[in-house]
Every structure is written in C-alpha cells, then in structure tokens.
C-alpha cells in the first residue's frame, strides 16, 4: 500500500507540474528522461562491475543504475535549457491537457527507473510490502502466497519501464548486446535479486567476478540415459518441471572465498535458486531465464554425493568451505541453447557446451560426484529428493579420542544424524518454529511426547549433513567450572569441530534431554559459547547433544573447547 501511494503521488505530481509548463517543455523533459534512462542502462553493468562492486558491495547495483540516470538527466536538462531558450504556445486546453499526459509518462519512467534501482538494494524480499514473485515448488516462480504483501502495483511502473527500455534497446537505441535480449523481465530480476535475503537478512547479494567460474557445461537431449545417478533421475522423472523433449543442462561452478570480496558472507556461501539461473537462447527473441531444478556438490572424500532438488522457496545451496564445486541442474526446452550462467546479476558466458549421449554416464557421474551406474544395475534412491534430504548415517555413533587439555566438557561420541533424542508433539512446541516434522529455529523446554508425537528432527540446511555430538562433563580431575572455560590460557571458550583442512564448524542446535523425558531445545544459526551449555546442571540420566551442519564428505579431525582438544576421525556422510 505504501509503495502504491508513493508511486501514484510521484506520477500525479509530475503530471500536474508539467501541465503548468506547457506541452513543448513537457515533451523536452520526456526526451531527456528517455535518453537519460538509455544512458543509465547502457553503462549500468560496466560501471557497477568495474567501479562500484568493491567499494559499495551490496549497494553497487542500485548505485550503478541510479547515479548515471540522475547525472545524465541533470546534464541533459541543463543543456536543453541553454540550447532551447523559448517555448511554444498552443491553445491552453490542449497545451495543459497534453502536457499533463506527457508529464505523467515522464513520471512513470522516472518512478520506474527509481523503483528498479532501489529494488537492487539489500532491503529484503518485500519492498515496502511489495513482492511480485517468490520461488514455488520445483523451481518455478509465482506470486507469493503471503497475503501480507502486495504482488502488483496500481501503476506497474517497474514493468512498464523495463519493457519500454527493453524495446528501445532492440530498436532506436539498439546495440550488439541489447538490454532487451540479455536482461529479460528486468522488473522480475529486481524482485529475484532481493529474495536472497529471505534465507538470511545478512546474506550477500553480490558476486565478485574473481570468486566464481564455470568449469564445465554438459547438455543431454531427449530422455535421460540410464547412467544418470538415481536421485537425480528420480527427481527429474517425478518432480522437476520437465516436458517431453526437454534438455538437461549441467553447469559445474567453482566458488572461492577471496579476501575483501563479498561473494561469501562471513565465510558462508548461500545460493538460493533465484541467484543461480541459466539464460538460454530460443530460436528468436530475448533470452529465457531458467531456475535450477536442483544441485549436487562434488564431495571431498566420499564416493557418493546426494542430489538436492528445488522443492520450495526455502531450498538453497550453501557451503562453509573456502572453496566449493557445485553442479547446478537445469531442464530447458529442446529448442533453446544455454548461453549464460547468471549469479547475483553477474553473467558468465558458457561457451559451446559438450553434448551428452546415452552411455556417457561417466561424464555425468564425474560432474555430480557419483560413480556411474552400470546398465541393468539398480541405483540407490536414498530417502527421496527434496530440500531436507541429508545423508544421515544409520550406524552406531562413533567414539572420539581422549581429551587433551582442560575444559568443563568433552565429547563422548559422534554420528551423522539430525534426529532429536526423543519425539515431541507439535502442540507442545509453541516456542519453536516447526515445519514438516522438523524444528527450524527457537528455544523451549518441551515435555516428553506421547505415541502420537510427530516432530522428530532438526532441520538440515540443503546440501549439508547434520553431525551430532553427545557431550558430557569432564571427569573430576580434568574438569574446570563452566564459567572459567573462556579464561583458559590461549583459549577463547568456544566449542567447535575442525576438519583436516582447518575449517571450523559451529553448532546450530543443542538439545538437553532430561531423565524424565523432557527436552530443552535450542536451534539457531550459530551456537559456540561453552559457558552457555548446561554442563553443571546435568543430573544422572540426563544427556546433552550438539548438532553441527556441514558439507558431505568432509573428514573431521578434532573437537575443540577452548584449549582442550579431542581427536576425531570421522568422515561426514560415510
């Protein structure tokens, strides 16, 4: 509602003002607005990527459009006033009426450019209550289901402006790389840009060109060959938005966290589907935008890797490693050819893709990090595709080494699971955010569930595996009071898991299961303060668990609390 009123006031104000100036003056201003907009869109990408991305980061794409538009419009108005000193007089009714109409058109274009520019600011998915699209099931965009947001404007200035300059870029202001072909549906792209903050309000919305590269592109025509890994094949066959004759495109990307770049946010990479799109060329017209139907990360040591399908607007790929290889999977019509991989407005040319063929499953297997399935061999369908598919080890928990150093706690065992120690009832979990039998966030002491209790696990981030540690107080000879853990010489009081490469992982959840069966559950983005753990309050029969989310295939090396370390020889996902 607020944005609708602001747009309406601006357009009406422009119409009223220029109706008082006359048709000729209004027309001169309209021409200046059109030219300024064309200049702004023409220099938008080079100015943003070449000058603004490093110093302004999240503000770069908005500033790269709005600043050239404002400067060009000011300069053009000054020049026009100096060159054209007089005015044309027409009959007053026609002069004022037509001038008001022309002024309203100028207002629409001005408001549209401003709205498109502001839409590229890190302001969250809804801009003053306006959110035209969201990611729905199986990689489709559609109107938000949230009734609290507005999905369309009374005067759709963003769409009208995007369509006008897209048309102009292929006609009167045409070039060899026109906006209308390379940036289809710019108003939708602006909305997609902000959706990235649906997952984390602090997540980065930009990608530095030096931090991401396309390593390989593979195209499969017609039916999927039998060698395609089972989880991917199952998802494509049952859930993905594919049609007969669709082409399967696999784009393998390499991501690297470099110093002073904003692609990773505090060492974490989060890539929702709207930030990793494929631009494909149809026989004629603008490029078509395709969201991924899923992705797979190449494992570090594991011989298998899970495929994760885009099943709703919570799906996203992520990584906490300084370097990561991710293969994105797209399904596109057979008459389109992949041209660009676009991530956070950064467009990367794909070049000439390799053509896949039946019997060439080794290549697909290599891209997806899985061994090829021999003809006639039945693949493992796992737990089914979806946002919460995470390989969880069903084997008994593995032991860890003896602690070296002083701390108030130690680890007893480690296993790959996201299960709660005991089920809880959703009706009793009023203080927790629960969805589909999983706890997403919150903190509450929950009573023991009955036989009908259905909530049984902690939400695992897509593309990761949940690792659970059981913690225990140190023996009397080793223990230190929890309150002084942070003061141990050389230690910081944090508890964490460390892999063989030195990457550190912090807990996302802790569960204190009491002897009577109730559980104190705490789930959030990061937990690391050992002083916050109830070590000194554990009674006989109580158990304490910490949950860590991390990529599949990592080899964990040690558990650390302050200066205390325990050896851990555990491969995630095996």
Coordinates of C-alpha atoms in Angstrom, one line a residue, residues 48-264:
X48 CA 28.9 -1.5 -11.4
X49 CA 31.3 -4.3 -12.1
X50 CA 34.3 -2.1 -12.9
X51 CA 34.0 0.8 -10.4
X52 CA 31.4 0.2 -7.7
X53 CA 31.3 -3.5 -6.7
X54 CA 34.4 -3.5 -4.4
X55 CA 33.8 -0.2 -2.6
X56 CA 30.0 -0.4 -2.3
X57 CA 29.3 -4.1 -2.5
X58 CA 25.6 -4.6 -1.7
X59 CA 24.8 -1.0 -2.9
X60 CA 26.7 -1.4 -6.1
X61 CA 23.9 -2.5 -8.5
X62 CA 21.5 0.2 -7.2
X63 CA 24.0 3.0 -7.4
X64 CA 25.3 1.8 -10.8
X65 CA 21.8 2.5 -12.2
X66 CA 20.5 5.4 -10.3
X67 CA 23.7 7.6 -10.2
X68 CA 24.2 7.6 -14.1
X69 CA 20.4 8.2 -14.6
X70 CA 20.4 11.2 -12.2
X71 CA 23.6 12.7 -13.6
X72 CA 22.5 12.2 -17.2
X73 CA 19.1 13.8 -16.6
X74 CA 20.6 16.8 -14.8
X75 CA 23.1 17.4 -17.6
X76 CA 20.5 17.0 -20.3
X77 CA 18.1 19.4 -18.6
X78 CA 20.8 22.0 -18.2
X79 CA 21.9 21.6 -21.9
X80 CA 18.3 21.8 -23.2
X81 CA 17.5 24.9 -21.1
X82 CA 20.6 26.6 -22.6
X83 CA 20.1 25.5 -26.2
X84 CA 16.3 26.0 -26.3
X85 CA 15.6 29.3 -24.8
X86 CA 12.0 29.8 -25.8
X87 CA 8.7 27.9 -25.6
X88 CA 5.8 27.1 -28.0
X89 CA 2.4 28.3 -27.2
X90 CA -0.7 26.2 -28.0
X91 CA -4.3 26.6 -27.2
X92 CA -4.4 26.5 -23.4
X93 CA -6.7 23.5 -23.0
X94 CA -4.6 21.3 -25.4
X95 CA -1.4 22.8 -24.1
X96 CA -2.1 21.9 -20.5
X97 CA -4.0 18.7 -21.1
X98 CA -1.4 17.1 -23.4
X99 CA 1.4 18.5 -21.2
X100 CA -0.1 16.7 -18.2
X101 CA -0.3 13.5 -20.1
X102 CA 3.3 13.8 -21.3
X103 CA 4.4 14.7 -17.8
X104 CA 2.6 11.6 -16.5
X105 CA 4.6 9.4 -19.0
X106 CA 7.8 11.1 -17.7
X107 CA 6.7 10.4 -14.2
X108 CA 6.1 6.7 -15.0
X109 CA 9.6 6.3 -16.5
X110 CA 11.2 8.3 -13.7
X111 CA 9.4 6.3 -11.0
X112 CA 10.2 3.1 -12.9
X113 CA 13.9 3.7 -13.1
X114 CA 14.0 4.7 -9.4
X115 CA 12.0 1.7 -8.3
X116 CA 14.2 -0.7 -10.4
X117 CA 17.3 0.9 -8.9
X118 CA 16.0 0.8 -5.3
X119 CA 14.9 -2.8 -5.9
X120 CA 18.6 -3.8 -6.1
X121 CA 19.3 -2.6 -2.5
X122 CA 19.6 -5.2 0.3
X123 CA 16.1 -4.4 1.6
X124 CA 14.6 -7.9 2.0
X125 CA 12.2 -9.8 -0.2
X126 CA 9.3 -7.3 0.2
X127 CA 9.9 -3.7 -0.7
X128 CA 7.5 -1.6 1.4
X129 CA 5.2 -4.5 1.2
X130 CA 5.6 -5.1 -2.5
X131 CA 6.9 -8.6 -3.6
X132 CA 5.8 -9.7 -7.1
X133 CA 7.3 -13.2 -7.1
X134 CA 8.7 -16.0 -4.9
X135 CA 10.2 -19.4 -5.6
X136 CA 7.5 -22.0 -5.5
X137 CA 7.7 -25.8 -5.8
X138 CA 10.1 -27.4 -8.3
X139 CA 12.0 -24.3 -9.4
X140 CA 9.0 -22.2 -10.5
X141 CA 8.4 -18.6 -9.9
X142 CA 5.0 -17.4 -8.9
X143 CA 3.0 -14.9 -6.9
X144 CA 3.8 -15.0 -3.1
X145 CA 1.3 -17.0 -1.0
X146 CA 1.8 -14.4 1.8
X147 CA -1.3 -12.3 2.0
X148 CA 0.6 -9.6 3.8
X149 CA 2.5 -8.5 0.7
X150 CA 1.3 -6.7 -2.4
X151 CA 2.0 -8.7 -5.6
X152 CA 1.2 -5.9 -8.1
X153 CA 1.2 -2.1 -8.2
X154 CA -1.7 0.2 -9.2
X155 CA 0.6 1.7 -11.8
X156 CA 3.1 -1.0 -12.7
X157 CA 6.0 1.5 -13.3
X158 CA 8.7 -1.1 -12.9
X159 CA 7.3 -3.4 -15.6
X160 CA 6.3 -0.6 -17.9
X161 CA 9.8 1.0 -17.6
X162 CA 11.6 -2.3 -18.1
X163 CA 9.5 -3.2 -21.1
X164 CA 10.0 0.3 -22.7
X165 CA 13.8 0.3 -22.4
X166 CA 14.0 -3.3 -23.4
X167 CA 12.1 -2.5 -26.6
X168 CA 14.2 0.7 -27.1
X169 CA 17.4 -1.3 -26.8
X170 CA 16.5 -3.5 -29.8
X171 CA 15.1 -0.7 -31.9
X172 CA 16.0 3.0 -31.7
X173 CA 18.8 2.5 -29.1
X174 CA 19.9 -0.9 -30.4
X175 CA 23.4 -2.3 -29.8
X176 CA 25.1 -5.7 -30.3
X177 CA 24.3 -6.6 -26.7
X178 CA 20.9 -5.1 -26.1
X179 CA 19.2 -4.9 -22.7
X180 CA 16.1 -6.5 -24.1
X181 CA 17.9 -9.7 -25.0
X182 CA 20.3 -10.0 -22.1
X183 CA 18.1 -8.9 -19.3
X184 CA 14.7 -10.4 -20.0
X185 CA 12.0 -9.3 -17.5
X186 CA 14.2 -6.9 -15.7
X187 CA 11.4 -6.0 -13.2
X188 CA 11.3 -9.7 -12.2
X189 CA 15.1 -9.8 -12.0
X190 CA 15.0 -6.9 -9.5
X191 CA 12.5 -8.8 -7.3
X192 CA 14.6 -12.0 -7.6
X193 CA 17.7 -10.1 -6.5
X194 CA 16.2 -9.4 -3.1
X195 CA 14.7 -12.8 -2.5
X196 CA 18.2 -13.9 -1.5
X197 CA 17.6 -12.2 1.9
X198 CA 14.6 -14.5 2.5
X199 CA 17.2 -17.0 3.7
X200 CA 19.4 -14.7 5.7
X201 CA 18.8 -10.9 6.2
X202 CA 22.6 -10.5 6.2
X203 CA 23.4 -12.7 3.3
X204 CA 25.4 -11.3 0.4
X205 CA 23.5 -10.3 -2.7
X206 CA 26.5 -9.7 -5.0
X207 CA 29.2 -11.9 -6.6
X208 CA 32.7 -10.7 -7.4
X209 CA 33.8 -11.9 -10.9
X210 CA 37.1 -13.2 -9.4
X211 CA 35.3 -15.5 -7.0
X212 CA 33.2 -17.7 -9.3
X213 CA 33.9 -19.5 -12.5
X214 CA 32.2 -22.1 -14.7
X215 CA 34.3 -25.2 -15.0
X216 CA 32.1 -27.4 -17.3
X217 CA 28.8 -27.5 -19.1
X218 CA 27.1 -30.7 -20.3
X219 CA 23.9 -30.9 -22.3
X220 CA 21.7 -34.0 -22.6
X221 CA 18.9 -34.2 -25.2
X222 CA 15.8 -36.3 -25.0
X223 CA 15.4 -38.9 -22.3
X224 CA 17.9 -39.3 -19.5
X225 CA 20.4 -42.0 -20.0
X226 CA 20.3 -44.9 -17.6
X227 CA 23.7 -43.9 -16.2
X228 CA 22.3 -40.7 -14.7
X229 CA 22.6 -41.0 -10.9
X230 CA 19.4 -42.4 -9.3
X231 CA 18.4 -39.5 -7.1
X232 CA 18.7 -37.0 -10.0
X233 CA 16.9 -39.3 -12.4
X234 CA 14.1 -39.9 -9.9
X235 CA 13.7 -36.2 -9.2
X236 CA 13.6 -35.3 -12.9
X237 CA 11.1 -38.0 -13.6
X238 CA 8.8 -37.3 -10.7
X239 CA 9.1 -33.8 -9.5
X240 CA 11.0 -31.5 -11.8
X241 CA 9.1 -29.2 -14.2
X242 CA 10.2 -31.0 -17.3
X243 CA 8.4 -31.7 -20.5
X244 CA 8.9 -34.4 -23.2
X245 CA 11.9 -33.5 -25.2
X246 CA 13.4 -31.2 -22.5
X247 CA 17.2 -30.8 -22.5
X248 CA 19.1 -31.5 -19.3
X249 CA 21.9 -29.0 -18.7
X250 CA 24.5 -29.5 -16.0
X251 CA 26.6 -26.4 -15.1
X252 CA 29.6 -27.1 -12.8
X253 CA 30.7 -24.0 -11.0
X254 CA 33.7 -23.2 -8.8
X255 CA 33.4 -20.8 -5.9
X256 CA 36.3 -19.3 -3.9
X257 CA 36.2 -17.1 -0.8
X258 CA 38.8 -14.3 -1.5
X259 CA 39.8 -11.6 0.8
X260 CA 37.9 -8.3 0.5
X261 CA 35.2 -9.7 -1.7
X262 CA 31.6 -10.1 -0.7
X263 CA 30.5 -13.3 -2.5
X264 CA 30.8 -15.2 0.8

